[in-house]
CSV table of C-alpha atoms and ligand atoms in Angstrom, one decimal:
chain,number,residue,atom,x,y,z
A,22,UNK,CA,-21.3,-16.2,3.8
A,23,UNK,CA,-20.6,-17.3,0.2
A,24,UNK,CA,-18.2,-20.2,-0.6
A,25,UNK,CA,-14.4,-19.4,-0.6
A,26,UNK,CA,-11.9,-20.1,-3.4
A,27,UNK,CA,-8.4,-20.7,-2.0
A,28,UNK,CA,-5.5,-22.8,-3.2
A,29,UNK,CA,-5.3,-25.4,-0.5
A,30,UNK,CA,-7.1,-25.6,2.8
A,31,UNK,CA,-4.4,-28.0,4.0
A,32,UNK,CA,-2.2,-25.0,4.5
A,33,UNK,CA,-4.4,-23.6,7.2
A,34,UNK,CA,-2.2,-24.5,10.2
A,35,UNK,CA,0.8,-22.7,8.6
A,36,UNK,CA,-1.3,-19.7,7.9
A,37,UNK,CA,-2.7,-19.6,11.4
A,38,UNK,CA,0.9,-19.5,12.8
A,39,UNK,CA,1.7,-16.6,10.5
A,40,UNK,CA,-1.5,-14.7,11.5
A,41,UNK,CA,-0.7,-15.2,15.2
A,42,UNK,CA,2.9,-14.0,14.6
A,43,UNK,CA,1.7,-10.9,12.9
A,44,UNK,CA,-0.9,-10.3,15.7
A,45,UNK,CA,1.8,-10.2,18.3
A,46,UNK,CA,3.2,-7.2,16.5
A,47,UNK,CA,-0.1,-5.5,15.9
A,48,UNK,CA,-1.0,-4.2,19.4
A,49,UNK,CA,-3.1,-1.3,18.2
A,50,UNK,CA,-5.4,-3.4,16.0
A,51,UNK,CA,-5.6,-6.0,18.7
A,52,UNK,CA,-6.9,-3.4,21.2
A,53,UNK,CA,-9.5,-2.3,18.7
A,54,UNK,CA,-10.4,-6.0,18.1
A,55,UNK,CA,-11.0,-6.5,21.8
A,56,UNK,CA,-13.2,-3.5,22.0
A,57,UNK,CA,-15.1,-4.5,18.8
A,58,UNK,CA,-15.7,-8.0,20.3
A,59,UNK,CA,-17.4,-6.5,23.3
A,60,UNK,CA,-19.2,-3.6,21.6
A,61,UNK,CA,-20.1,-5.3,18.3
A,62,UNK,CA,-20.3,-1.9,16.4
A,63,UNK,CA,-20.5,-3.6,13.0
A,64,UNK,CA,-23.2,-6.2,13.8
A,65,UNK,CA,-24.8,-7.6,10.6
A,66,UNK,CA,-23.0,-5.2,8.2
A,67,UNK,CA,-21.8,-6.8,5.0
A,68,UNK,CA,-18.1,-5.7,4.4
A,69,UNK,CA,-16.1,-6.6,1.3
A,70,UNK,CA,-12.3,-6.1,1.2
A,71,UNK,CA,-10.0,-6.2,-1.8
A,72,UNK,CA,-6.6,-6.0,-0.1
A,73,UNK,CA,-3.3,-7.9,-0.2
A,74,UNK,CA,-4.1,-11.3,1.3
A,75,UNK,CA,-1.4,-11.4,4.0
A,76,UNK,CA,-1.3,-12.2,7.7
A,77,UNK,CA,-1.7,-8.6,8.6
A,78,UNK,CA,-4.8,-8.2,6.5
A,79,UNK,CA,-6.1,-11.4,8.1
A,80,UNK,CA,-5.9,-9.6,11.5
A,81,UNK,CA,-7.9,-6.7,10.1
A,82,UNK,CA,-10.5,-9.2,8.8
A,83,UNK,CA,-10.6,-10.8,12.3
A,84,UNK,CA,-11.2,-7.4,13.9
A,85,UNK,CA,-14.1,-6.6,11.6
A,86,UNK,CA,-15.6,-10.1,12.1
A,87,UNK,CA,-15.3,-9.7,15.8
A,88,UNK,CA,-17.1,-6.4,15.5
A,89,UNK,CA,-20.0,-8.4,14.1
A,90,UNK,CA,-19.5,-7.7,10.3
A,91,UNK,CA,-20.1,-10.3,7.7
A,92,UNK,CA,-16.7,-10.2,6.0
A,93,UNK,CA,-15.4,-11.3,2.6
A,94,UNK,CA,-11.9,-10.8,1.2
A,95,UNK,CA,-10.3,-11.0,-2.3
A,96,UNK,CA,-6.7,-10.2,-3.3
A,97,UNK,CA,-5.7,-6.7,-4.5
A,98,UNK,CA,-2.7,-8.3,-6.2
A,99,UNK,CA,-2.4,-12.1,-7.0
A,100,UNK,CA,1.3,-12.0,-6.5
A,101,UNK,CA,1.2,-10.9,-2.9
A,102,UNK,CA,-1.4,-13.6,-1.9
A,103,UNK,CA,-0.3,-15.9,0.9
A,104,UNK,CA,-2.1,-19.1,0.2
A,105,UNK,CA,-1.7,-20.4,3.7
A,106,UNK,CA,-3.2,-17.2,5.1
A,107,UNK,CA,-6.2,-17.5,2.8
A,108,UNK,CA,-6.6,-21.1,3.9
A,109,UNK,CA,-6.4,-20.1,7.6
A,110,UNK,CA,-8.9,-17.3,7.2
A,111,UNK,CA,-11.5,-19.6,5.8
A,112,UNK,CA,-10.7,-22.7,7.9
A,113,UNK,CA,-10.0,-21.1,11.3
A,114,UNK,CA,-12.0,-17.9,11.2
A,115,UNK,CA,-14.9,-18.6,8.9
A,116,UNK,CA,-14.2,-15.7,6.6
A,117,UNK,CA,-15.0,-15.9,2.9
A,118,UNK,CA,-11.8,-15.6,0.8
A,119,UNK,CA,-11.3,-15.5,-3.0
A,120,UNK,CA,-7.6,-15.5,-3.6
A,121,UNK,CA,-5.0,-17.8,-5.1
A,122,UNK,CA,-1.4,-16.7,-5.4
A,123,UNK,CA,-0.3,-16.0,-9.0
A,124,UNK,CA,-3.7,-16.3,-10.6
A,125,UNK,CA,-4.3,-14.6,-13.9
A,126,UNK,CA,-6.3,-11.4,-14.7
A,127,UNK,CA,-9.5,-13.3,-15.5
A,128,UNK,CA,-9.5,-15.1,-12.2
A,129,UNK,CA,-8.6,-11.9,-10.4
A,130,UNK,CA,-11.7,-10.1,-12.0
A,131,UNK,CA,-13.9,-13.1,-11.1
A,132,UNK,CA,-12.8,-12.8,-7.4
A,133,UNK,CA,-13.8,-9.1,-7.4
A,134,UNK,CA,-17.1,-10.0,-9.0
A,135,UNK,CA,-17.7,-12.7,-6.3
A,136,UNK,CA,-17.4,-10.1,-3.6
A,137,UNK,CA,-19.6,-7.6,-5.4
A,138,UNK,CA,-22.2,-10.4,-5.7
A,139,UNK,CA,-22.3,-10.4,-1.8
A,140,UNK,CA,-23.9,-6.9,-2.0
A,141,UNK,CA,-21.4,-5.2,0.3
A,142,UNK,CA,-22.5,-2.2,2.4
A,143,UNK,CA,-19.0,-1.2,3.2
A,144,UNK,CA,-15.9,-1.7,0.9
A,145,UNK,CA,-12.2,-1.7,1.7
A,146,UNK,CA,-10.1,-1.1,-1.4
A,147,UNK,CA,-6.4,-1.1,-2.2
A,148,UNK,CA,-6.6,0.3,-5.8
A,149,UNK,CA,-10.3,1.1,-6.0
A,150,UNK,CA,-11.3,-2.1,-7.8
A,151,UNK,CA,-14.4,-2.9,-5.7
A,152,UNK,CA,-15.8,0.6,-6.0
A,153,UNK,CA,-14.9,0.7,-9.7
A,154,UNK,CA,-16.8,-2.5,-10.5
A,155,UNK,CA,-19.7,-1.4,-8.4
A,156,UNK,CA,-19.9,2.0,-10.2
A,157,UNK,CA,-19.3,0.5,-13.7
A,158,UNK,CA,-21.4,-2.6,-13.7
A,159,UNK,CA,-23.7,-2.6,-10.6
A,160,UNK,CA,-25.4,0.8,-10.4
A,161,UNK,CA,-28.4,-0.8,-8.8
A,162,UNK,CA,-26.3,-1.8,-5.7
A,163,UNK,CA,-24.8,1.7,-5.2
A,164,UNK,CA,-27.7,2.8,-2.9
A,165,UNK,CA,-26.8,0.0,-0.5
A,166,UNK,CA,-23.4,1.4,0.1
A,167,UNK,CA,-22.7,3.1,3.4
A,168,UNK,CA,-19.2,4.0,2.1
A,169,UNK,CA,-15.8,2.7,1.3
A,170,UNK,CA,-12.2,3.1,2.4
A,171,UNK,CA,-9.2,3.4,0.2
A,172,UNK,CA,-5.7,2.2,1.1
A,173,UNK,CA,-3.6,3.6,-1.7
A,174,UNK,CA,-2.7,6.8,-3.6
A,175,UNK,CA,-3.5,5.2,-6.9
A,176,UNK,CA,-7.0,4.2,-5.8
A,177,UNK,CA,-7.6,7.7,-4.5
A,178,UNK,CA,-6.6,9.1,-7.9
A,179,UNK,CA,-9.2,6.9,-9.5
A,180,UNK,CA,-11.9,7.8,-7.0
A,181,UNK,CA,-11.3,11.5,-7.1
A,182,UNK,CA,-11.5,11.3,-10.9
A,183,UNK,CA,-14.9,9.6,-10.4
A,184,UNK,CA,-15.9,12.3,-8.0
A,185,UNK,CA,-14.8,15.1,-10.4
A,186,UNK,CA,-17.1,13.5,-13.0
A,187,UNK,CA,-20.0,13.8,-10.5
A,188,UNK,CA,-20.4,10.0,-10.5
A,189,UNK,CA,-19.1,8.9,-7.1
A,190,UNK,CA,-22.1,7.5,-5.3
A,191,UNK,CA,-20.9,7.0,-1.7
A,192,UNK,CA,-18.5,8.6,0.8
A,193,UNK,CA,-15.0,7.3,0.7
A,194,UNK,CA,-12.5,7.7,3.6
A,195,UNK,CA,-9.0,8.3,2.3
A,196,UNK,CA,-7.3,6.0,4.8
A,197,UNK,CA,-4.1,6.4,2.7
A,198,UNK,CA,-3.9,10.0,3.7
A,199,UNK,CA,-4.3,9.6,7.5
A,200,UNK,CA,-1.2,11.0,9.1
A,201,UNK,CA,-0.5,7.9,11.1
A,202,UNK,CA,-0.9,5.8,8.0
A,203,UNK,CA,1.4,7.9,5.8
A,204,UNK,CA,4.1,8.1,8.3
A,205,UNK,CA,4.2,4.4,9.0
A,206,UNK,CA,3.0,2.8,5.8
A,207,UNK,CA,4.3,5.0,3.0
A,208,UNK,CA,7.4,6.4,4.8
A,209,UNK,CA,8.8,3.8,7.2
A,210,UNK,CA,7.0,0.8,5.8
A,211,UNK,CA,7.6,1.1,2.0
A,212,UNK,CA,11.0,2.6,2.6
A,213,UNK,CA,12.2,-0.5,4.5
A,214,UNK,CA,10.3,-3.2,2.6
A,215,UNK,CA,11.3,-1.9,-0.9
A,216,UNK,CA,14.9,-2.3,0.0
A,217,UNK,CA,14.1,-5.6,1.5
A,218,UNK,CA,12.5,-6.8,-1.7
A,219,UNK,CA,15.4,-5.6,-3.8
A,220,UNK,CA,17.9,-7.3,-1.5
A,221,UNK,CA,16.0,-10.6,-1.3
A,222,UNK,CA,15.9,-10.8,-5.1
A,223,UNK,CA,19.5,-9.7,-5.8
A,224,UNK,CA,21.5,-9.9,-2.5
A,225,UNK,CA,23.3,-6.7,-3.7
A,226,UNK,CA,25.6,-4.8,-1.5
A,227,UNK,CA,24.1,-1.3,-1.5
A,228,UNK,CA,27.0,0.5,0.1
A,229,UNK,CA,28.9,2.5,-2.5
A,230,UNK,CA,26.3,2.0,-5.2
A,231,UNK,CA,24.3,4.7,-6.9
A,232,UNK,CA,20.7,4.4,-6.1
A,233,UNK,CA,18.2,6.4,-8.1
A,234,UNK,CA,14.7,7.1,-6.6
A,235,UNK,CA,12.2,8.4,-9.1
A,236,UNK,CA,9.4,10.2,-7.3
A,237,UNK,CA,10.1,11.9,-3.9
A,238,UNK,CA,6.6,11.7,-2.4
A,239,UNK,CA,5.7,10.1,0.9
A,240,UNK,CA,6.9,6.7,-0.3
A,241,UNK,CA,9.9,7.8,-2.3
A,242,UNK,CA,11.2,9.8,0.7
A,243,UNK,CA,11.2,6.6,2.8
A,244,UNK,CA,13.0,4.6,0.0
A,245,UNK,CA,15.6,7.4,-0.4
A,246,UNK,CA,16.2,7.6,3.4
A,247,UNK,CA,16.7,3.9,3.8
A,248,UNK,CA,18.9,3.6,0.7
A,249,UNK,CA,21.1,6.3,2.1
A,250,UNK,CA,21.1,4.5,5.4
A,251,UNK,CA,22.5,1.4,3.6
A,252,UNK,CA,25.4,3.4,2.4
A,253,UNK,CA,24.3,4.1,-1.2
A,254,UNK,CA,24.8,7.4,-3.0
A,255,UNK,CA,21.2,8.5,-3.6
A,256,UNK,CA,19.9,10.5,-6.6
A,257,UNK,CA,16.4,11.8,-6.6
A,258,UNK,CA,14.4,12.5,-9.8
A,259,UNK,CA,11.2,14.6,-9.5
A,260,UNK,CA,8.8,16.7,-11.5
A,261,UNK,CA,7.5,18.8,-8.6
A,262,UNK,CA,9.8,21.7,-7.8
A,263,UNK,CA,8.9,21.8,-4.1
A,264,UNK,CA,9.6,18.1,-3.6
A,265,UNK,CA,12.8,18.4,-5.7
A,266,UNK,CA,13.9,21.3,-3.5
A,267,UNK,CA,13.2,19.3,-0.4
A,268,UNK,CA,15.2,16.4,-1.7
A,269,UNK,CA,18.1,18.7,-2.5
A,270,UNK,CA,17.9,20.3,1.0
A,271,UNK,CA,17.9,16.9,2.5
A,272,UNK,CA,21.3,16.3,0.9
A,273,UNK,CA,20.3,14.1,-2.1
A,274,UNK,CA,21.6,14.8,-5.6
A,275,UNK,CA,18.7,15.9,-7.8
A,276,UNK,CA,18.7,15.7,-11.6
A,277,UNK,CA,16.5,14.7,-14.6
A,278,UNK,CA,15.9,11.0,-15.1
A,279,UNK,CA,17.8,11.1,-18.4
A,280,UNK,CA,20.9,12.2,-16.6
A,281,UNK,CA,20.5,9.8,-13.7
A,282,UNK,CA,20.0,6.9,-16.2
A,283,UNK,CA,23.7,6.7,-17.0
A,284,UNK,CA,24.7,7.0,-13.3
A,285,UNK,CA,22.5,4.6,-11.5
A,286,UNK,CA,23.2,1.0,-10.4
A,287,UNK,CA,19.7,0.6,-8.9
A,288,UNK,CA,16.6,2.4,-10.0
A,289,UNK,CA,13.3,2.5,-8.1
A,290,UNK,CA,10.2,4.1,-9.6
A,291,UNK,CA,7.6,5.2,-7.0
A,292,UNK,CA,5.6,8.0,-8.6
A,293,UNK,CA,2.0,6.6,-9.2
A,294,UNK,CA,2.4,7.7,-12.8
A,295,UNK,CA,3.4,5.8,-16.0
A,296,UNK,CA,6.4,5.5,-18.3
A,297,UNK,CA,8.8,7.0,-15.8
A,298,UNK,CA,11.6,4.9,-17.1
A,299,UNK,CA,11.5,4.3,-20.8
A,300,UNK,CA,13.5,3.7,-24.0
A,301,UNK,CA,15.5,7.0,-23.7
A,302,UNK,CA,16.6,5.9,-20.2
A,303,UNK,CA,17.3,2.2,-21.0
A,304,UNK,CA,19.7,3.2,-23.9
A,305,UNK,CA,21.8,5.2,-21.4
A,306,UNK,CA,21.9,2.7,-18.5
A,307,UNK,CA,25.0,0.8,-17.4
A,308,UNK,CA,25.5,-3.0,-17.8
A,309,UNK,CA,24.0,-4.7,-14.8
A,310,UNK,CA,21.6,-1.9,-13.8
A,311,UNK,CA,18.7,-3.1,-11.6
A,312,UNK,CA,15.2,-1.8,-12.2
A,313,UNK,CA,12.5,-2.0,-9.7
A,314,UNK,CA,9.1,-0.5,-9.2
A,315,UNK,CA,7.4,0.3,-5.8
A,316,UNK,CA,4.5,2.2,-7.3
A,317,UNK,CA,1.1,0.6,-7.4
A,318,UNK,CA,0.9,-0.4,-11.0
A,319,UNK,CA,3.4,-2.1,-13.3
A,320,UNK,CA,3.4,0.8,-15.7
A,321,UNK,CA,6.1,3.0,-14.2
A,322,UNK,CA,8.8,1.1,-16.1
A,323,UNK,CA,7.9,0.9,-19.8
A,324,UNK,CA,8.0,-2.9,-20.2
A,325,UNK,CA,7.1,-2.8,-23.9
A,326,UNK,CA,10.1,-0.5,-24.6
A,327,UNK,CA,12.3,-2.7,-22.5
A,328,UNK,CA,11.3,-5.8,-24.4
A,329,UNK,CA,11.9,-4.0,-27.7
A,330,UNK,CA,15.3,-2.9,-26.5
A,331,UNK,CA,16.3,-6.5,-25.6
A,332,UNK,CA,17.5,-7.6,-29.0
A,333,UNK,CA,19.7,-10.2,-27.3
A,334,UNK,CA,16.7,-11.8,-25.6
A,335,UNK,CA,15.2,-12.0,-22.1
A,336,UNK,CA,15.9,-14.7,-19.5
A,337,UNK,CA,15.1,-15.3,-15.9
A,338,UNK,CA,18.4,-15.4,-14.0
A,339,UNK,CA,17.1,-15.7,-10.5
A,340,UNK,CA,13.6,-15.9,-9.0
A,341,UNK,CA,12.1,-12.4,-9.5
A,342,UNK,CA,15.1,-11.2,-11.7
A,343,UNK,CA,14.6,-11.1,-15.5
A,344,UNK,CA,17.7,-10.1,-17.5
A,345,UNK,CA,17.1,-8.1,-20.6
A,346,UNK,CA,20.1,-8.4,-23.0
A,347,UNK,CA,20.4,-5.2,-25.0
A,348,UNK,CA,22.7,-6.9,-27.6
A,349,UNK,CA,25.6,-4.5,-27.0
A,350,UNK,CA,27.3,-6.1,-23.9
A,351,UNK,CA,24.7,-4.4,-21.6
A,352,UNK,CA,22.1,-6.3,-19.6
A,353,UNK,CA,19.4,-4.7,-17.5
A,354,UNK,CA,17.9,-6.6,-14.6
A,355,UNK,CA,14.2,-6.1,-14.1
A,356,UNK,CA,12.8,-7.2,-10.6
A,357,UNK,CA,9.4,-8.8,-10.1
A,358,UNK,CA,8.3,-8.1,-13.7
A,359,UNK,CA,8.0,-4.4,-12.8
A,360,UNK,CA,5.3,-5.0,-10.2
A,361,UNK,CA,5.5,-3.7,-6.6
A,362,UNK,CA,8.8,-5.1,-5.6
A,363,UNK,CA,8.3,-5.0,-1.8
A,364,UNK,CA,5.2,-7.2,-2.1
A,365,UNK,CA,6.2,-9.4,-5.0
A,366,UNK,CA,9.8,-10.2,-4.0
A,367,UNK,CA,9.5,-9.4,-0.3
A,368,UNK,CA,7.0,-9.9,2.4
A,369,UNK,CA,5.5,-6.4,2.1
A,370,UNK,CA,5.4,-4.2,5.2
A,371,UNK,CA,6.3,-5.4,8.6
A,372,UNK,CA,3.3,-6.2,10.7
A,373,UNK,CA,4.0,-3.2,13.0
A,374,UNK,CA,3.5,-0.9,10.0
A,375,UNK,CA,0.3,-2.5,8.9
A,376,UNK,CA,-0.9,-2.3,12.4
A,377,UNK,CA,-1.2,1.5,12.0
A,378,UNK,CA,-2.9,1.3,8.5
A,379,UNK,CA,-5.3,-1.4,9.6
A,380,UNK,CA,-6.2,0.3,12.9
A,381,UNK,CA,-7.2,3.3,10.7
A,382,UNK,CA,-9.1,1.0,8.4
A,383,UNK,CA,-11.0,-0.7,11.3
A,384,UNK,CA,-11.9,2.7,12.9
A,385,UNK,CA,-12.8,4.1,9.4
A,386,UNK,CA,-15.2,1.2,8.9
A,387,UNK,CA,-16.8,1.8,12.3
A,388,UNK,CA,-17.1,5.5,11.4
A,389,UNK,CA,-18.8,4.6,8.1
A,390,UNK,CA,-21.2,2.3,9.8
A,391,UNK,CA,-22.1,5.0,12.4
A,392,UNK,CA,-22.1,8.0,10.1
A,393,UNK,CA,-21.8,6.9,6.5
A,394,UNK,CA,-25.5,7.8,5.8
A,395,UNK,CA,-24.8,11.4,6.9
A,396,UNK,CA,-21.7,11.9,4.8
A,397,UNK,CA,-21.7,13.4,1.3
A,398,UNK,CA,-20.8,11.2,-1.7
A,399,UNK,CA,-17.2,12.4,-1.9
A,400,UNK,CA,-13.6,11.5,-0.9
A,401,UNK,CA,-13.2,12.5,2.8
A,402,UNK,CA,-10.2,12.7,5.0
A,403,UNK,CA,-10.1,10.2,7.8
A,404,UNK,CA,-11.4,12.2,10.8
A,405,UNK,CA,-8.7,13.7,12.9
A,406,UNK,CA,-10.1,12.0,16.0
A,407,UNK,CA,-9.3,8.6,14.4
A,408,UNK,CA,-5.8,9.6,13.6
A,409,UNK,CA,-5.2,10.8,17.1
A,410,UNK,CA,-6.7,7.7,18.6
A,411,UNK,CA,-4.5,5.5,16.5
A,412,UNK,CA,-1.4,7.5,17.5
A,413,UNK,CA,-2.5,7.4,21.2
A,414,UNK,CA,-3.0,3.6,21.1
A,415,UNK,CA,0.4,3.1,19.4
A,416,UNK,CA,2.2,5.3,22.1
A,417,UNK,CA,0.4,3.3,24.8
A,418,UNK,CA,1.6,0.0,23.2
A,419,UNK,CA,5.1,1.4,23.3
A,420,UNK,CA,4.8,2.4,26.9
A,421,UNK,CA,5.3,6.1,26.0
A,422,UNK,CA,3.5,8.8,27.9
A,423,UNK,CA,3.2,12.4,26.8
A,424,UNK,CA,2.2,15.7,28.3
A,425,UNK,CA,-1.2,17.3,27.9
A,426,UNK,CA,-2.1,20.9,27.5
A,427,UNK,CA,-3.0,22.7,30.7
A,428,UNK,CA,-6.3,24.6,30.8
A,429,UNK,CA,-4.4,27.9,30.7
A,430,UNK,CA,-2.5,26.7,27.6
A,431,UNK,CA,-5.7,25.6,26.0
A,432,UNK,CA,-7.3,29.1,26.7
A,433,UNK,CA,-4.1,30.8,25.3
A,434,UNK,CA,-4.2,28.8,22.1
A,435,UNK,CA,-7.9,29.4,21.6
A,436,UNK,CA,-7.7,33.1,22.2
A,437,UNK,CA,-7.3,35.5,19.2
A,438,UNK,CA,-5.6,38.1,21.3
B,524,NAD,N1,4.8,-0.5,-2.7
B,524,NAD,C1,4.0,-0.1,-1.7
B,524,NAD,O1,3.9,-0.9,-0.7
B,524,NAD,C2,3.4,1.2,-1.7
B,524,NAD,C3,3.0,1.8,-0.5
B,524,NAD,C4,2.5,3.1,-0.6
B,524,NAD,C5,2.3,3.7,-1.9
B,524,NAD,N2,2.6,3.0,-3.0
B,524,NAD,C6,2.5,3.6,-4.3
B,524,NAD,O2,3.6,4.4,-4.6
B,524,NAD,C7,3.2,5.4,-5.5
B,524,NAD,C8,3.6,6.8,-5.0
B,524,NAD,O3,2.8,7.0,-3.8
B,524,NAD,P1,3.1,8.3,-2.8
B,524,NAD,O4,2.1,8.2,-1.7
B,524,NAD,O5,4.5,8.4,-2.5
B,524,NAD,O6,2.6,9.5,-3.8
B,524,NAD,P2,3.0,11.0,-3.8
B,524,NAD,O7,2.0,11.7,-4.6
B,524,NAD,O8,3.2,11.4,-2.3
B,524,NAD,O9,4.4,11.0,-4.5
B,524,NAD,C9,4.6,10.7,-5.8
B,524,NAD,C10,5.7,11.7,-6.3
B,524,NAD,O10,6.1,11.3,-7.6
B,524,NAD,C11,6.4,12.5,-8.4
B,524,NAD,N3,6.3,12.2,-9.8
B,524,NAD,C12,5.2,12.0,-10.6
B,524,NAD,N4,5.6,11.7,-11.8
B,524,NAD,C13,6.9,11.7,-11.9
B,524,NAD,C14,7.9,11.4,-12.9
B,524,NAD,N5,7.5,11.1,-14.1
B,524,NAD,N6,9.2,11.5,-12.5
B,524,NAD,C15,9.6,11.8,-11.3
B,524,NAD,N7,8.7,12.0,-10.3
B,524,NAD,C16,7.4,12.0,-10.6
B,524,NAD,C17,5.3,13.5,-7.9
B,524,NAD,O11,5.7,14.8,-8.2
B,524,NAD,C18,5.3,13.1,-6.4
B,524,NAD,O12,6.2,13.9,-5.7
B,524,NAD,C19,1.7,5.2,-5.8
B,524,NAD,O13,1.5,4.4,-6.9
B,524,NAD,C20,1.3,4.4,-4.5
B,524,NAD,O14,0.1,3.7,-4.8
B,524,NAD,C21,3.2,1.8,-3.0
């Protein structure tokens, strides 16, 4: 194990309490950890993870370490790092961690490099940074890779682009697209935690407000659903006709962003794209409008255009709330500097949500260790067997039993006639 770089090891006891609290709500991952500890399926495998450094991630790291892996962790976003968790992982669990909350881009890049220096055989990414650095600057290490997993849509976009260029050198399991992951992480998890981040930063009453969701994908659907549940009038903006139609049939108002701009009190971008809200929208917005982003990168709200529009200046009015004075009696409130609002201003997903994601991650790592060498260098779906196992373990943890097909039903479904 290399040496760790964390803010303050004195925070370890607080971090350990948080890790244990999260563990109590992660029964699926815990059952996998118990099995891993007895079977040791990852014995001696070098695993590098670039994920949000939270208590839930800590429990994934524990599961991998109990499975026998040599584990190192760095932060996928310096703003979401919990320094006490980083301290506890190094101090109580002997896991190498490189993460300090709020550190700058150069420090962030140095952390990724430190993990790559450990010559990982399996990578876990949330935004494809480890695999990008390995492909860009460590081609000699690519042959050592059994494979990687990717936790987010944006990371998959990058990796599929690499695959399309014929340059992807290892199998990647698209954990982000496992059905159990999408349902819990993108839909229920981000839906709830995005609202939580907005409310913690602003303490707005959502009932009666107009809430605009830009992007009605897996994540946007969850945000729209929860905003409606809080009593807001929800408008959806989309570019995909199928998704726009779905939003309309679900009872949301659907319109172009330009039109929604003058109607909204709160705007949330969640597209995975760039410049979704820009100058043409800011100039139409109402005084006091709140702008937040739940997409992976801070490019969905055009920050340069927002700064240019703020002829009256910019000031921080509350933690995580910057007010842009447009110089004409209108002020726009940007949350968390346009970064992922649920992670920056909130605590991210509840542990029960991450339980499903990280159960998929743990089983995906086990699959790569067992079968990575046989898989083509491509982005692969998480095997259906893993998805079903995660759902089965979750139902068991909830005490829910279900029916199974009878032999006659199985024969019927298999038969063409
Ligand atoms: N904050 C979080 O915790 C969290 C969790 C999961 C995913 N994400 C991020 O959220 C983003 C969306 O992820 P997803 O899984 O919902 O993706 P998705 O592909 O299912 O949905 C994105 C939707 O945005 C639409 N879209 C694209 N450009 C648009 C534009 N200019 N205007 C309006 N709509 C547009 C697309 O048509 C699509 O329907 C990604 O960046 C992903 O990494 C964040």
